[in-house]
XYZ file of N, CA and C in Angstrom:
876
model
N 0.675 45.927 -4.737
C -0.541 45.249 -4.333
C -0.521 45.182 -2.688
N -1.442 45.595 -2.250
C -1.656 45.568 -0.698
C -1.720 44.082 -0.283
N -1.304 43.878 1.021
C -1.444 42.390 1.592
C -2.815 41.957 1.383
N -3.760 42.628 1.651
C -5.155 42.334 1.636
C -5.578 41.919 0.244
N -4.801 42.465 -0.860
C -5.276 42.242 -2.215
C -4.731 40.968 -2.731
N -3.791 40.368 -2.018
C -3.182 39.075 -2.590
C -4.157 38.039 -2.595
N -4.022 37.246 -3.664
C -4.837 35.881 -3.738
C -4.287 34.766 -2.990
N -5.094 34.357 -2.185
C -4.662 33.230 -1.280
C -4.679 31.917 -2.212
N -4.013 30.958 -1.897
C -3.937 29.579 -2.736
C -5.408 29.224 -2.834
N -6.088 29.217 -1.656
C -7.513 28.837 -1.761
C -8.393 29.561 -2.656
N -8.210 30.885 -2.740
C -8.934 31.697 -3.648
C -8.423 31.453 -5.218
N -7.306 31.294 -5.384
C -6.814 30.839 -6.699
C -7.575 29.511 -7.136
N -7.677 28.611 -6.179
C -8.319 27.294 -6.508
C -9.712 27.524 -6.682
N -10.433 28.523 -6.147
C -11.838 28.665 -6.306
C -12.061 29.439 -7.646
N -11.029 30.109 -8.020
C -11.326 31.066 -9.272
C -10.888 30.130 -10.494
N -10.278 28.943 -10.166
C -9.938 28.052 -11.323
C -8.587 28.515 -12.055
N -7.794 29.303 -11.402
C -6.586 29.769 -12.020
C -5.391 28.812 -11.865
N -5.631 27.734 -11.159
C -4.450 26.850 -10.940
C -4.830 25.467 -10.775
N -3.894 24.618 -10.577
C -4.075 23.245 -10.211
C -3.862 23.186 -8.726
N -4.806 22.616 -7.975
C -4.703 22.611 -6.639
C -4.806 21.061 -5.985
N -3.463 20.499 -5.944
C -3.480 19.195 -5.566
C -3.562 19.212 -4.105
N -4.380 18.088 -3.601
C -4.531 18.026 -2.157
C -3.723 16.628 -1.798
N -3.022 16.541 -0.677
C -2.465 15.241 -0.279
C -3.610 14.670 0.767
N -4.438 13.549 0.452
C -5.548 13.199 1.225
C -5.504 11.691 1.544
N -6.408 11.498 2.574
C -6.536 9.972 2.932
C -7.984 9.577 2.175
N -7.986 8.371 1.763
C -9.338 7.749 1.454
C -9.450 6.465 1.869
N -10.628 6.091 2.315
C -10.978 4.564 2.820
C -11.679 4.039 1.716
N -11.399 2.586 1.464
C -12.273 1.840 0.543
C -13.636 1.461 1.261
N -14.750 1.340 0.313
C -16.054 0.976 1.020
C -16.144 -0.008 1.822
N -15.190 -1.090 1.728
C -15.467 -2.218 2.502
C -14.626 -2.040 3.697
N -13.874 -0.788 3.973
C -13.163 -0.569 5.252
C -11.779 -1.218 5.279
N -11.474 -2.051 4.364
C -10.315 -2.816 4.607
C -8.972 -2.138 4.180
N -9.087 -0.964 3.314
C -7.895 -0.257 2.815
C -7.928 1.088 2.917
N -6.795 1.707 3.140
C -6.720 3.265 3.072
C -5.718 3.565 2.185
N -5.898 4.603 1.506
C -5.062 5.083 0.410
C -4.611 6.709 0.781
N -3.352 6.996 0.657
C -3.011 8.330 0.867
C -2.272 8.799 -0.414
N -2.821 9.783 -1.222
C -2.247 10.295 -2.437
C -2.599 11.607 -2.738
N -2.262 12.209 -3.812
C -2.643 13.527 -4.202
C -3.849 13.355 -5.151
N -4.835 14.339 -4.706
C -6.189 14.339 -5.664
C -6.362 15.769 -6.040
N -6.994 15.892 -7.031
C -7.357 17.237 -7.641
C -8.935 17.376 -7.886
N -9.660 18.003 -7.342
C -10.946 18.047 -7.347
C -11.551 19.224 -8.332
N -12.524 18.883 -9.424
C -13.649 20.048 -9.845
C -14.451 20.298 -8.735
N -15.241 21.387 -9.003
C -16.123 21.894 -8.108
C -17.537 21.067 -8.344
N -17.767 20.399 -9.264
C -18.998 19.583 -9.549
C -18.705 18.389 -10.296
N -19.545 17.585 -10.609
C -19.265 16.316 -11.529
C -20.363 16.264 -12.498
N -20.430 15.085 -13.364
C -21.364 14.991 -14.504
C -22.732 15.048 -14.060
N -23.057 14.599 -12.833
C -24.440 14.572 -12.246
C -25.051 15.912 -11.830
N -24.128 16.900 -11.807
C -24.627 18.184 -10.994
C -25.613 18.854 -11.972
N -26.292 19.729 -11.544
C -27.243 20.565 -12.331
C -26.468 21.514 -13.265
N -25.245 21.766 -13.010
C -24.456 22.626 -13.839
C -24.033 21.938 -15.273
N -23.784 20.749 -15.040
C -23.395 19.826 -16.171
C -24.472 19.177 -16.844
N -25.492 18.477 -16.091
C -26.664 17.773 -16.409
C -26.155 16.716 -17.335
N -25.334 15.832 -17.003
C -24.722 14.900 -17.920
C -24.749 13.617 -17.433
N -26.182 13.143 -16.881
C -26.256 11.929 -16.131
C -25.549 10.715 -16.517
N -25.715 10.366 -18.061
C -24.969 9.257 -18.508
C -24.003 9.566 -19.453
N -23.369 10.837 -19.359
C -22.409 11.160 -20.359
C -21.036 10.759 -20.314
N -20.769 9.801 -19.443
C -19.318 9.426 -19.148
C -18.779 8.996 -20.580
N -19.224 8.363 -21.432
C -18.608 7.818 -22.623
C -18.094 9.173 -23.473
N -18.928 10.152 -23.533
C -18.709 11.296 -24.258
C -17.468 12.080 -23.513
N -17.646 12.062 -22.216
C -16.693 12.904 -21.498
C -15.285 12.271 -21.459
N -15.176 11.024 -21.536
C -13.820 10.395 -21.687
C -13.220 10.651 -23.044
N -14.072 10.659 -23.919
C -13.418 10.933 -25.323
C -12.902 12.468 -25.446
N -13.646 13.456 -24.717
C -12.969 14.801 -24.718
C -11.865 14.871 -23.855
N -11.955 14.192 -22.719
C -10.708 14.361 -21.766
C -9.475 13.561 -22.459
N -9.661 12.573 -23.040
C -8.554 11.733 -23.595
C -7.976 12.668 -24.747
N -8.758 13.228 -25.686
C -8.421 14.060 -26.640
C -7.549 15.339 -26.141
N -8.047 15.877 -24.929
C -7.318 17.064 -24.339
C -6.065 16.589 -23.870
N -5.983 15.388 -23.330
C -4.581 15.055 -22.866
C -3.755 14.682 -23.939
N -4.200 14.342 -25.072
C -3.296 14.016 -26.406
C -2.762 15.338 -26.741
N -3.458 16.368 -26.752
C -3.280 17.626 -27.526
C -2.611 18.648 -26.578
N -2.476 18.416 -25.290
C -1.978 19.265 -24.203
C -0.953 18.526 -23.510
N -0.137 19.307 -22.610
C 0.840 18.746 -21.802
C 0.356 18.961 -20.278
N 0.777 17.789 -19.569
C 0.247 17.892 -18.131
C -1.219 17.543 -17.869
N -1.632 18.114 -16.869
C -3.095 17.883 -16.445
C -3.891 19.193 -16.634
N -5.221 19.183 -16.832
C -5.949 20.414 -17.051
C -5.944 21.226 -15.631
N -6.066 22.466 -15.966
C -6.343 23.290 -14.613
C -7.819 23.048 -14.216
N -8.125 23.620 -13.218
C -9.603 23.288 -12.520
C -10.797 23.817 -13.638
N -10.419 25.003 -14.150
C -11.401 25.677 -15.224
C -11.382 24.770 -16.457
N -10.240 24.281 -16.772
C -10.313 23.535 -18.123
C -11.002 22.096 -17.876
N -10.745 21.452 -16.703
C -11.478 20.301 -16.271
C -12.799 20.393 -16.380
N -13.324 21.563 -15.704
C -14.767 21.842 -15.529
C -15.428 22.049 -16.842
N -14.707 22.808 -17.749
C -15.060 23.046 -18.989
C -15.225 21.823 -19.885
N -14.250 21.008 -19.747
C -14.509 19.543 -20.468
C -15.775 18.887 -20.031
N -16.122 19.004 -18.593
C -17.238 18.203 -18.206
C -18.706 18.988 -18.799
N -18.625 20.146 -18.766
C -19.853 20.909 -19.234
C -19.673 20.727 -20.901
N -18.817 20.833 -21.492
C -18.860 20.729 -22.946
C -19.239 19.293 -23.299
N -18.499 18.273 -22.652
C -19.032 17.040 -22.958
C -20.420 16.607 -22.678
N -21.005 17.002 -21.491
C -22.337 16.849 -21.111
C -23.241 17.671 -22.175
N -22.959 18.690 -22.754
C -23.657 19.437 -23.657
C -23.796 18.632 -25.056
N -22.530 18.055 -25.428
C -22.459 17.102 -26.651
C -23.387 15.842 -26.347
N -23.319 15.274 -25.179
C -24.146 14.066 -24.747
C -25.605 14.348 -24.901
N -26.017 15.617 -24.443
C -27.461 15.826 -24.532
C -27.820 16.227 -26.211
N -26.911 16.651 -26.868
C -27.127 16.853 -28.412
C -27.462 15.470 -28.976
N -26.621 14.424 -28.754
C -26.702 13.208 -29.180
C -28.095 12.591 -28.792
N -28.455 12.628 -27.518
C -29.548 12.211 -26.992
C -30.796 12.712 -27.703
N -30.746 13.929 -28.221
C -31.816 14.549 -28.864
C -31.965 14.117 -30.422
N -30.934 13.339 -30.757
C -30.936 12.917 -32.216
C -31.628 11.431 -32.240
N -32.672 11.597 -33.138
C -33.590 10.239 -33.428
C -32.641 9.053 -33.710
N -31.495 9.253 -34.314
C -30.647 8.099 -34.811
C -30.001 7.623 -33.537
N -29.439 8.364 -32.592
C -28.682 7.832 -31.589
C -29.718 7.273 -30.368
N -30.791 7.985 -30.271
C -31.795 7.785 -29.265
C -32.379 6.214 -29.563
N -32.578 6.051 -30.913
C -33.131 4.616 -31.172
C -32.064 3.644 -30.971
N -30.764 3.876 -31.166
C -29.789 2.931 -30.844
C -29.503 2.663 -29.401
N -29.521 3.657 -28.567
C -29.445 3.676 -27.106
C -30.648 4.418 -26.458
N -31.601 3.517 -26.180
C -32.837 4.246 -25.408
C -32.484 4.516 -23.920
N -31.387 3.888 -23.415
C -31.081 4.373 -22.149
C -29.961 5.475 -22.004
N -29.652 5.916 -23.286
C -28.889 7.152 -23.384
C -27.433 6.934 -22.920
N -26.994 5.564 -22.668
C -25.818 5.322 -22.229
C -24.903 4.563 -23.428
N -24.249 5.667 -24.144
C -23.599 5.196 -25.512
C -22.391 4.384 -25.404
N -22.209 3.463 -26.089
C -20.777 2.734 -26.110
C -19.742 3.593 -26.813
N -18.422 3.190 -26.661
C -17.354 4.092 -26.947
C -17.198 3.928 -28.448
N -17.406 2.848 -28.990
C -17.262 2.792 -30.547
C -18.273 3.841 -31.195
N -19.478 3.933 -30.708
C -20.448 4.962 -31.266
C -19.911 6.442 -31.112
N -19.288 6.703 -29.988
C -18.874 7.945 -29.685
C -17.618 8.402 -30.624
N -16.733 7.289 -30.694
C -15.629 7.389 -31.628
C -16.089 7.840 -33.221
N -17.070 7.011 -33.422
C -17.613 7.196 -34.923
C -18.472 8.368 -35.151
N -18.881 9.129 -33.979
C -19.643 10.282 -34.072
C -18.671 11.375 -34.242
N -17.253 11.168 -34.190
C -16.272 12.122 -34.432
C -16.366 13.487 -33.677
N -16.776 13.417 -32.438
C -16.982 14.601 -31.640
C -15.529 15.265 -31.598
N -14.644 14.440 -31.448
C -13.167 14.877 -31.550
C -12.352 13.941 -32.254
N -11.137 14.458 -32.812
C -10.226 13.623 -33.789
C -9.587 12.488 -32.865
N -10.281 11.317 -32.523
C -9.729 10.488 -31.619
C -9.940 9.149 -32.142
N -9.135 8.232 -31.979
C -9.113 6.770 -32.392
C -8.820 5.876 -31.361
N -9.359 4.659 -31.289
C -8.951 3.648 -30.399
C -8.202 2.534 -31.057
N -6.823 2.146 -30.626
C -6.004 1.157 -31.418
C -6.271 -0.251 -30.796
N -7.034 -1.171 -31.329
C -7.260 -2.492 -30.684
C -6.088 -3.248 -30.413
N -4.948 -3.166 -31.348
C -3.962 -3.990 -31.187
C -3.031 -3.451 -29.785
N -3.336 -2.394 -29.271
C -2.749 -1.773 -28.030
C -3.592 -1.935 -26.900
N -4.848 -2.434 -26.966
C -5.920 -2.393 -25.902
C -5.962 -3.824 -25.274
N -6.644 -3.728 -24.139
C -6.840 -5.130 -23.557
C -8.198 -5.210 -22.929
N -8.616 -6.346 -22.854
C -9.866 -6.818 -22.043
C -9.439 -7.995 -21.126
N -10.090 -7.820 -20.093
C -9.722 -8.823 -18.927
C -10.846 -8.864 -17.964
N -10.412 -9.686 -17.040
C -11.462 -9.764 -15.714
C -10.745 -9.948 -14.531
N -11.443 -9.359 -13.403
C -10.812 -9.536 -12.123
C -11.146 -10.946 -11.556
N -9.884 -11.381 -11.238
C -9.858 -12.789 -10.783
C -10.644 -13.820 -11.289
N -10.412 -13.952 -12.510
C -11.036 -14.957 -13.315
C -10.846 -16.411 -12.903
N -9.836 -16.586 -12.162
C -9.596 -17.874 -11.749
C -10.653 -18.571 -10.683
N -11.315 -17.509 -10.040
C -12.356 -17.919 -9.074
C -13.675 -18.358 -9.515
N -13.873 -18.293 -10.967
C -15.071 -18.550 -11.513
C -14.886 -19.648 -12.536
N -15.687 -20.628 -12.514
C -15.487 -21.766 -13.538
C -15.602 -21.111 -15.096
N -16.591 -20.374 -15.341
C -16.847 -19.959 -16.731
C -15.760 -18.936 -17.231
N -14.876 -18.303 -16.319
C -13.955 -17.479 -16.788
C -12.412 -17.900 -16.634
N -12.398 -19.202 -16.291
C -10.989 -19.615 -16.230
C -10.347 -19.715 -17.581
N -9.037 -19.228 -17.513
C -8.332 -19.162 -18.821
C -8.501 -17.742 -19.468
N -9.361 -16.822 -18.970
C -9.401 -15.495 -19.589
C -8.275 -14.590 -18.949
N -7.932 -13.689 -19.737
C -6.901 -12.700 -19.037
C -7.374 -11.939 -17.841
N -6.541 -11.871 -16.909
C -6.817 -11.350 -15.645
C -6.392 -9.783 -15.670
N -7.004 -8.986 -14.945
C -6.636 -7.648 -14.545
C -5.211 -7.601 -14.270
N -4.863 -8.467 -13.437
C -3.271 -8.426 -13.158
C -2.294 -8.599 -14.294
N -2.657 -9.522 -15.306
C -1.934 -9.701 -16.382
C -1.967 -8.440 -17.385
N -3.166 -7.767 -17.401
C -3.205 -6.499 -18.084
C -2.419 -5.477 -17.543
N -2.335 -5.422 -16.238
C -1.511 -4.298 -15.517
C 0.071 -4.556 -15.792
N 0.320 -5.918 -15.945
C 1.763 -6.177 -16.215
C 2.239 -5.716 -17.734
N 1.290 -5.949 -18.555
C 1.501 -5.461 -19.939
C 1.593 -4.072 -19.930
N 0.757 -3.217 -19.088
C 0.758 -1.777 -19.089
C 2.180 -1.297 -18.488
N 2.616 -2.032 -17.557
C 3.774 -1.563 -16.809
C 5.053 -1.981 -17.633
N 4.929 -2.889 -18.466
C 6.035 -3.266 -19.275
C 6.527 -2.463 -20.455
N 5.540 -1.561 -20.586
C 5.808 -0.378 -21.671
C 5.953 0.954 -21.206
N 6.177 1.032 -19.635
C 6.148 2.308 -18.964
C 7.343 3.095 -19.384
N 8.470 2.697 -20.175
C 9.442 3.350 -20.541
C 9.311 4.172 -21.780
N 8.102 3.891 -22.312
C 7.682 4.917 -23.543
C 8.066 6.301 -23.359
N 8.498 7.168 -24.244
C 8.750 8.365 -23.927
C 7.539 9.176 -24.065
N 6.523 8.860 -24.878
C 5.228 9.552 -24.942
C 4.225 8.877 -23.830
N 3.473 9.794 -23.082
C 2.467 9.311 -22.181
C 1.391 8.351 -22.923
N 0.863 7.451 -22.255
C -0.212 6.705 -23.054
C -1.606 7.001 -22.158
N -2.592 7.170 -22.939
C -3.853 7.443 -22.498
C -4.839 6.207 -22.804
N -5.356 5.530 -21.788
C -6.329 4.523 -21.885
C -7.705 5.061 -21.426
N -8.586 4.600 -22.240
C -10.156 4.822 -21.885
C -10.476 3.474 -21.264
N -10.912 3.567 -19.909
C -11.267 2.375 -19.344
C -12.505 2.171 -18.887
N -13.068 1.127 -19.324
C -14.571 0.883 -19.097
C -14.774 -0.320 -18.106
N -15.505 -0.064 -16.995
C -15.749 -1.149 -16.088
C -17.099 -0.812 -15.344
N -18.110 -1.857 -15.343
C -19.326 -1.824 -14.614
C -20.098 -0.501 -14.947
N -20.263 -0.497 -16.319
C -21.071 0.409 -16.972
C -20.752 1.877 -16.700
N -19.510 2.173 -16.595
C -18.784 3.481 -16.490
C -17.447 3.511 -16.979
N -17.105 4.770 -17.592
C -15.885 5.038 -18.292
C -15.024 6.028 -17.417
N -13.749 5.885 -17.281
C -12.809 6.831 -16.815
C -11.608 6.771 -17.702
N -10.629 7.701 -17.445
C -9.218 7.718 -18.226
C -8.077 7.398 -17.255
N -7.245 6.624 -17.784
C -6.039 6.373 -17.105
C -4.919 6.906 -18.018
N -4.106 7.773 -17.422
C -2.904 8.304 -18.233
C -1.652 7.781 -17.568
N -0.801 7.141 -18.398
C 0.282 6.424 -17.934
C 1.675 7.283 -18.356
N 2.331 7.672 -17.342
C 3.525 8.521 -17.534
C 4.691 7.655 -16.893
N 5.963 8.081 -17.171
C 7.075 7.101 -16.619
C 7.262 7.379 -14.957
N 6.893 8.609 -14.590
C 6.891 8.993 -13.240
C 5.563 8.983 -12.430
N 4.573 8.824 -13.001
C 3.262 8.822 -12.333
C 2.198 8.350 -13.326
N 1.106 7.801 -12.420
C -0.175 7.316 -13.243
C -1.374 8.297 -12.674
N -2.258 8.429 -13.696
C -3.352 9.383 -13.153
C -4.635 8.618 -13.582
N -5.663 8.812 -12.677
C -6.922 8.304 -13.008
C -7.888 9.659 -13.041
N -8.441 9.837 -14.075
C -9.349 10.971 -14.317
C -10.731 10.558 -14.466
N -11.609 10.865 -13.465
C -13.129 10.382 -13.493
C -14.002 11.426 -13.292
N -15.116 11.512 -14.085
C -16.021 12.696 -14.065
C -17.129 12.201 -13.121
N -17.289 11.205 -12.575
C -18.178 10.928 -11.385
C -17.709 10.883 -9.970
N -18.005 11.846 -9.342
C -17.412 11.692 -7.728
C -17.693 10.490 -7.058
N -18.980 9.865 -7.205
C -19.284 8.792 -6.362
C -18.292 7.592 -6.652
N -17.680 7.595 -7.672
C -16.695 6.458 -7.757
C -15.519 6.507 -6.840
N -15.244 7.704 -6.246
C -14.086 7.829 -5.284
C -14.515 7.554 -3.826
N -15.661 8.071 -3.465
C -16.282 7.759 -2.218
C -17.802 8.088 -2.140
N -18.586 7.395 -1.282
C -19.919 7.486 -1.233
C -20.350 9.253 -0.931
N -21.068 9.684 -1.698
C -21.531 11.207 -1.332
C -20.696 12.254 -1.974
N -19.599 11.882 -2.512
C -18.768 12.790 -3.392
C -19.505 13.150 -4.755
N -19.465 14.541 -4.976
C -20.277 15.213 -6.058
C -19.214 16.028 -6.815
N -17.939 15.606 -6.804
C -17.018 16.451 -7.600
C -16.032 15.450 -8.453
N -16.006 15.760 -9.715
C -15.135 15.098 -10.432
C -13.563 15.103 -9.989
N -12.855 14.211 -10.257
C -11.571 14.168 -9.553
C -10.419 13.654 -10.549
N -9.233 13.818 -10.223
C -8.058 13.448 -10.742
C -7.085 12.793 -9.696
N -6.813 11.648 -9.622
C -6.011 11.094 -8.662
C -4.559 10.820 -9.317
N -3.460 11.245 -8.498
C -2.124 11.199 -8.950
C -1.468 10.046 -8.218
N -0.948 9.082 -8.842
C -0.060 8.093 -8.134
C 1.279 8.023 -8.535
N 2.141 8.447 -7.512
C 3.525 8.693 -7.744
C 4.271 8.136 -6.497
N 5.536 8.745 -6.249
C 6.226 8.294 -5.116
C 5.770 8.594 -3.750
N 4.802 9.700 -3.789
C 4.138 10.035 -2.573
C 2.912 9.198 -2.029
N 2.351 8.351 -3.033
C 1.265 7.511 -2.790
C 1.768 6.337 -1.986
N 0.751 5.998 -1.129
C 0.982 4.883 -0.180
C -0.420 4.287 0.195
N -0.410 2.831 0.303
C -1.854 2.315 0.569
C -1.484 1.167 1.735
N -2.590 1.349 2.685
C -2.352 0.416 3.827
C -3.638 -0.506 3.959
N -3.438 -1.646 4.541
C -4.444 -2.489 4.733
C -4.639 -2.941 6.244
N -5.754 -3.514 6.624
C -5.804 -4.000 8.099
C -4.804 -4.934 8.321
N -4.292 -5.076 9.461
C -3.402 -6.241 9.839
C -4.294 -7.351 10.332
N -3.646 -8.558 10.301
C -4.309 -9.754 10.750
C -4.599 -9.564 12.264
N -5.951 -10.069 12.608
C -6.329 -9.625 14.112
C -5.467 -10.428 14.922
N -4.733 -11.538 14.611
C -3.911 -12.239 15.572
C -2.596 -11.326 15.769
N -2.302 -10.467 14.773
C -1.111 -9.538 15.039
C -1.467 -8.312 15.382
N -2.788 -7.873 15.856
C -3.162 -6.512 16.212
C -2.316 -6.021 17.269
N -1.873 -4.730 17.078
C -1.074 -4.085 18.116
C -2.003 -3.545 19.180
N -1.424 -3.103 20.350
C -2.155 -2.472 21.357
C -2.904 -1.272 21.080
N -3.976 -1.064 21.699
C -5.057 -0.022 21.168
C -4.416 1.260 21.137
N -3.458 1.566 22.135
C -2.803 3.005 22.141
C -1.996 3.231 20.911
N -1.547 2.046 20.213
C -0.814 2.310 18.961
C -1.656 2.272 17.946
N -2.918 1.431 17.925
C -3.812 1.308 17.064
C -4.496 2.809 16.567
N -4.644 3.463 17.626
C -5.188 4.961 17.426
C -4.272 5.802 16.593
N -2.982 5.436 16.414
C -2.043 6.270 15.775
C -2.025 5.868 14.394
N -2.658 4.803 13.943
C -2.640 4.393 12.599
C -1.760 3.319 12.444
N -1.039 2.656 13.529
C -0.055 1.653 13.376
C -0.615 0.317 13.274
N -2.034 0.222 13.301
C -2.679 -1.165 13.308
C -2.841 -1.577 11.745
N -2.439 -0.796 10.790
C -2.532 -0.957 9.490
C -0.983 -1.350 8.995
N -1.027 -2.243 8.036
C 0.277 -2.543 7.283
C 0.293 -2.070 5.915
N 1.540 -1.655 5.513
C 1.533 -1.090 4.144
C 1.363 -2.210 3.004
N 0.502 -2.009 2.160
C 0.396 -2.881 1.063
C 1.303 -2.633 -0.128
N 1.271 -1.285 -0.613
C 2.313 -0.740 -1.507
C 2.545 0.644 -1.268
N 3.507 1.081 -2.260
C 3.881 2.491 -2.314
C 4.073 2.776 -3.784
N 3.946 3.988 -4.150
C 4.015 4.370 -5.494
C 3.057 4.221 -6.544
N 3.516 4.128 -7.757
C 2.665 3.869 -8.939
C 1.751 2.703 -8.841
N 2.200 1.758 -8.050
C 1.560 0.607 -7.959
C 0.218 0.726 -7.290
N 0.132 1.695 -6.424
C -1.040 2.003 -5.738
C -2.257 2.165 -6.643
N -1.835 2.745 -7.892
C -2.890 2.792 -8.937
C -3.670 1.496 -9.225
N -2.896 0.495 -9.334
C -3.401 -0.902 -9.741
C -4.278 -1.234 -8.404
N -3.683 -1.071 -7.219
C -4.330 -1.521 -6.137
C -5.719 -0.845 -5.913
N -5.753 0.515 -6.200
C -6.820 1.409 -6.049
C -7.955 0.701 -6.928
N -7.720 0.279 -8.215
C -8.734 -0.362 -9.018
C -9.198 -1.556 -8.324
N -8.302 -2.490 -8.026
C -8.825 -3.524 -7.374
C -9.498 -3.437 -6.044
N -9.033 -2.848 -5.180
C -9.442 -2.609 -3.667
C -10.545 -1.637 -3.388
N -10.547 -0.542 -4.333
C -11.483 0.474 -4.033
C -12.632 0.252 -5.079
N -12.414 -0.027 -6.227
C -13.466 -0.217 -7.177
C -14.124 -1.691 -7.204
N -13.336 -2.643 -7.461
C -13.789 -4.005 -7.658
C -13.948 -4.797 -6.516
N -13.462 -4.642 -5.337
C -13.452 -5.303 -4.226
C -14.898 -5.877 -3.739
N -15.839 -4.963 -3.588
C -17.054 -5.537 -3.050
C -17.882 -6.267 -4.121
N -17.977 -5.908 -5.388
C -18.567 -6.730 -6.368
C -18.004 -8.155 -6.558
N -16.639 -8.265 -6.407
C -15.995 -9.452 -6.550
C -16.286 -10.386 -5.088
N -16.220 -9.713 -4.181
C -16.771 -10.482 -2.898
C -18.196 -11.069 -3.110
N -19.032 -10.366 -3.453
C -20.359 -10.626 -3.551
C -20.636 -11.728 -4.713
N -19.944 -11.755 -5.683
C -20.076 -12.801 -6.802
C -19.393 -14.044 -6.263
N -18.274 -13.952 -5.524
C -17.727 -15.078 -5.020
C -18.762 -15.836 -4.005
N -19.401 -15.111 -3.297
C -20.406 -15.568 -2.403
C -21.529 -16.389 -3.196
N -21.921 -15.822 -4.300
C -23.046 -16.377 -5.125
C -22.531 -17.440 -5.841
N -21.266 -17.411 -6.300
C -20.735 -18.712 -6.994
C -20.602 -19.956 -6.009
N -20.461 -19.720 -4.845
C -20.540 -20.916 -3.770
C -21.736 -21.536 -3.693
N -22.849 -20.736 -3.880
C -24.313 -21.194 -3.726
C -24.671 -21.847 -4.930
N -24.532 -21.045 -6.178
C -24.909 -21.756 -7.329
C -23.949 -21.120 -8.429
N -23.904 -21.571 -9.652
C -23.116 -21.171 -10.573
C -23.573 -19.825 -11.166
N -22.829 -18.803 -11.342
C -23.270 -17.489 -11.716
C -23.411 -17.440 -13.244
N -24.225 -16.957 -13.842
C -24.204 -17.030 -15.157
C -23.232 -16.194 -15.848
N -22.657 -16.664 -17.035
C -21.566 -15.927 -17.736
C -21.878 -14.536 -18.076
N -23.013 -14.149 -18.660
C -23.188 -12.680 -18.929
C -23.428 -11.848 -17.916
N -23.776 -12.275 -16.804
C -23.766 -11.538 -15.453
C -22.264 -11.234 -14.894
N -21.444 -12.294 -15.007
C -20.021 -12.196 -14.459
C -19.298 -11.156 -15.443
N -19.635 -11.197 -16.852
C -18.923 -10.376 -17.721
C -19.208 -8.914 -17.371
N -20.552 -8.578 -17.116
C -21.028 -7.315 -16.849
C -20.270 -6.703 -15.548
N -20.130 -7.447 -14.427
C -19.683 -7.239 -13.154
C -18.095 -7.144 -13.199
N -17.412 -8.173 -13.852
C -16.001 -8.235 -13.549
C -15.160 -7.781 -14.824
N -15.800 -7.793 -15.976
C -14.947 -7.460 -17.138
C -14.375 -5.893 -17.106
N -13.264 -5.801 -17.455
C -12.621 -4.476 -17.572
C -11.975 -4.227 -18.746
N -12.039 -3.120 -19.534
C -11.367 -2.885 -20.725
C -10.641 -1.663 -20.762
N -9.218 -1.749 -21.398
C -8.428 -0.744 -21.395
C -8.296 -0.494 -22.888
N -8.911 0.644 -23.444
C -8.924 0.957 -24.680
C -7.751 2.071 -25.001
N -6.728 1.678 -25.776
C -5.612 2.513 -26.015
C -6.040 3.592 -27.073
N -6.070 4.934 -26.775
C -6.480 5.951 -27.474
C -5.119 6.782 -28.072
N -5.601 7.420 -29.142
C -4.497 8.183 -29.847
C -5.383 9.326 -30.631
N -4.874 10.442 -30.782
C -5.411 11.438 -31.656
C -5.441 11.016 -33.074
N -6.360 11.449 -33.761
C -6.374 10.892 -35.339
C -5.097 11.337 -35.949
N -4.733 12.433 -35.851
C -3.606 12.989 -36.438
C -2.367 12.377 -36.268
N -2.040 11.998 -34.910
C -0.888 11.304 -34.552
C -0.941 9.900 -35.122
N -2.078 9.172 -35.021
C -2.100 7.730 -35.391
C -2.100 7.801 -36.999
N -2.286 8.899 -37.691
C -2.388 8.751 -39.143
C -0.867 8.948 -39.604
């Protein structure tokens, strides 16, 4: 093969022949936190014209979770994109069904319905699943409820399991997948906008020993401006797999939580509204064959 005929890593990435992890920086929407970790992008997400899966996230997580149960590692770029297009197609088929369209006029199916539709041999085990809230202690009507931190402690306590665990996570009218392994946690999301504003690519975040998260230092402790430019004005929050927990708290939930705290100080926020905004569910999934 001539030198000019060799496929560069970028070309391999474009052709979907490999997994192309990129070590990148991300900033939270409130500007308080920075994350540096490995990420793997598809070339489009569920909202794209290619997928046409506007509200397909529930179907997509079922297909992705089943794939993770029946394959080792992470999908290649081509496999990831195929899951998005296949899942979006399955979602459109359900939308065209009179039965499902009457049950869900907004076309946003719940997980139980998708599991019962048997699109893939997948089950959810309630006894290994968790439901909780972000900072329930800050709201009168949520006091005593299981917190996100307590859920995470439960998930961490079983990290020695030999087999990876795959959770379908629901929060704020969206579903994504969390894969828990001994050496790494992965977040797989079919909607790019969840990572940062304007992102139109589905993504997989990998949290391992290379992951690090920084937060802004206290203003009273700010370093000189010449050092701040080099990034030293930020202090390390955490490193490693724990960055996965902090990503969910600080990148996904921080702004809704802050807004609700402000509203709670003015008047008591209704319980149903708080549930919609702050409830997070970790559905422990298994392939039907393995659970049987």
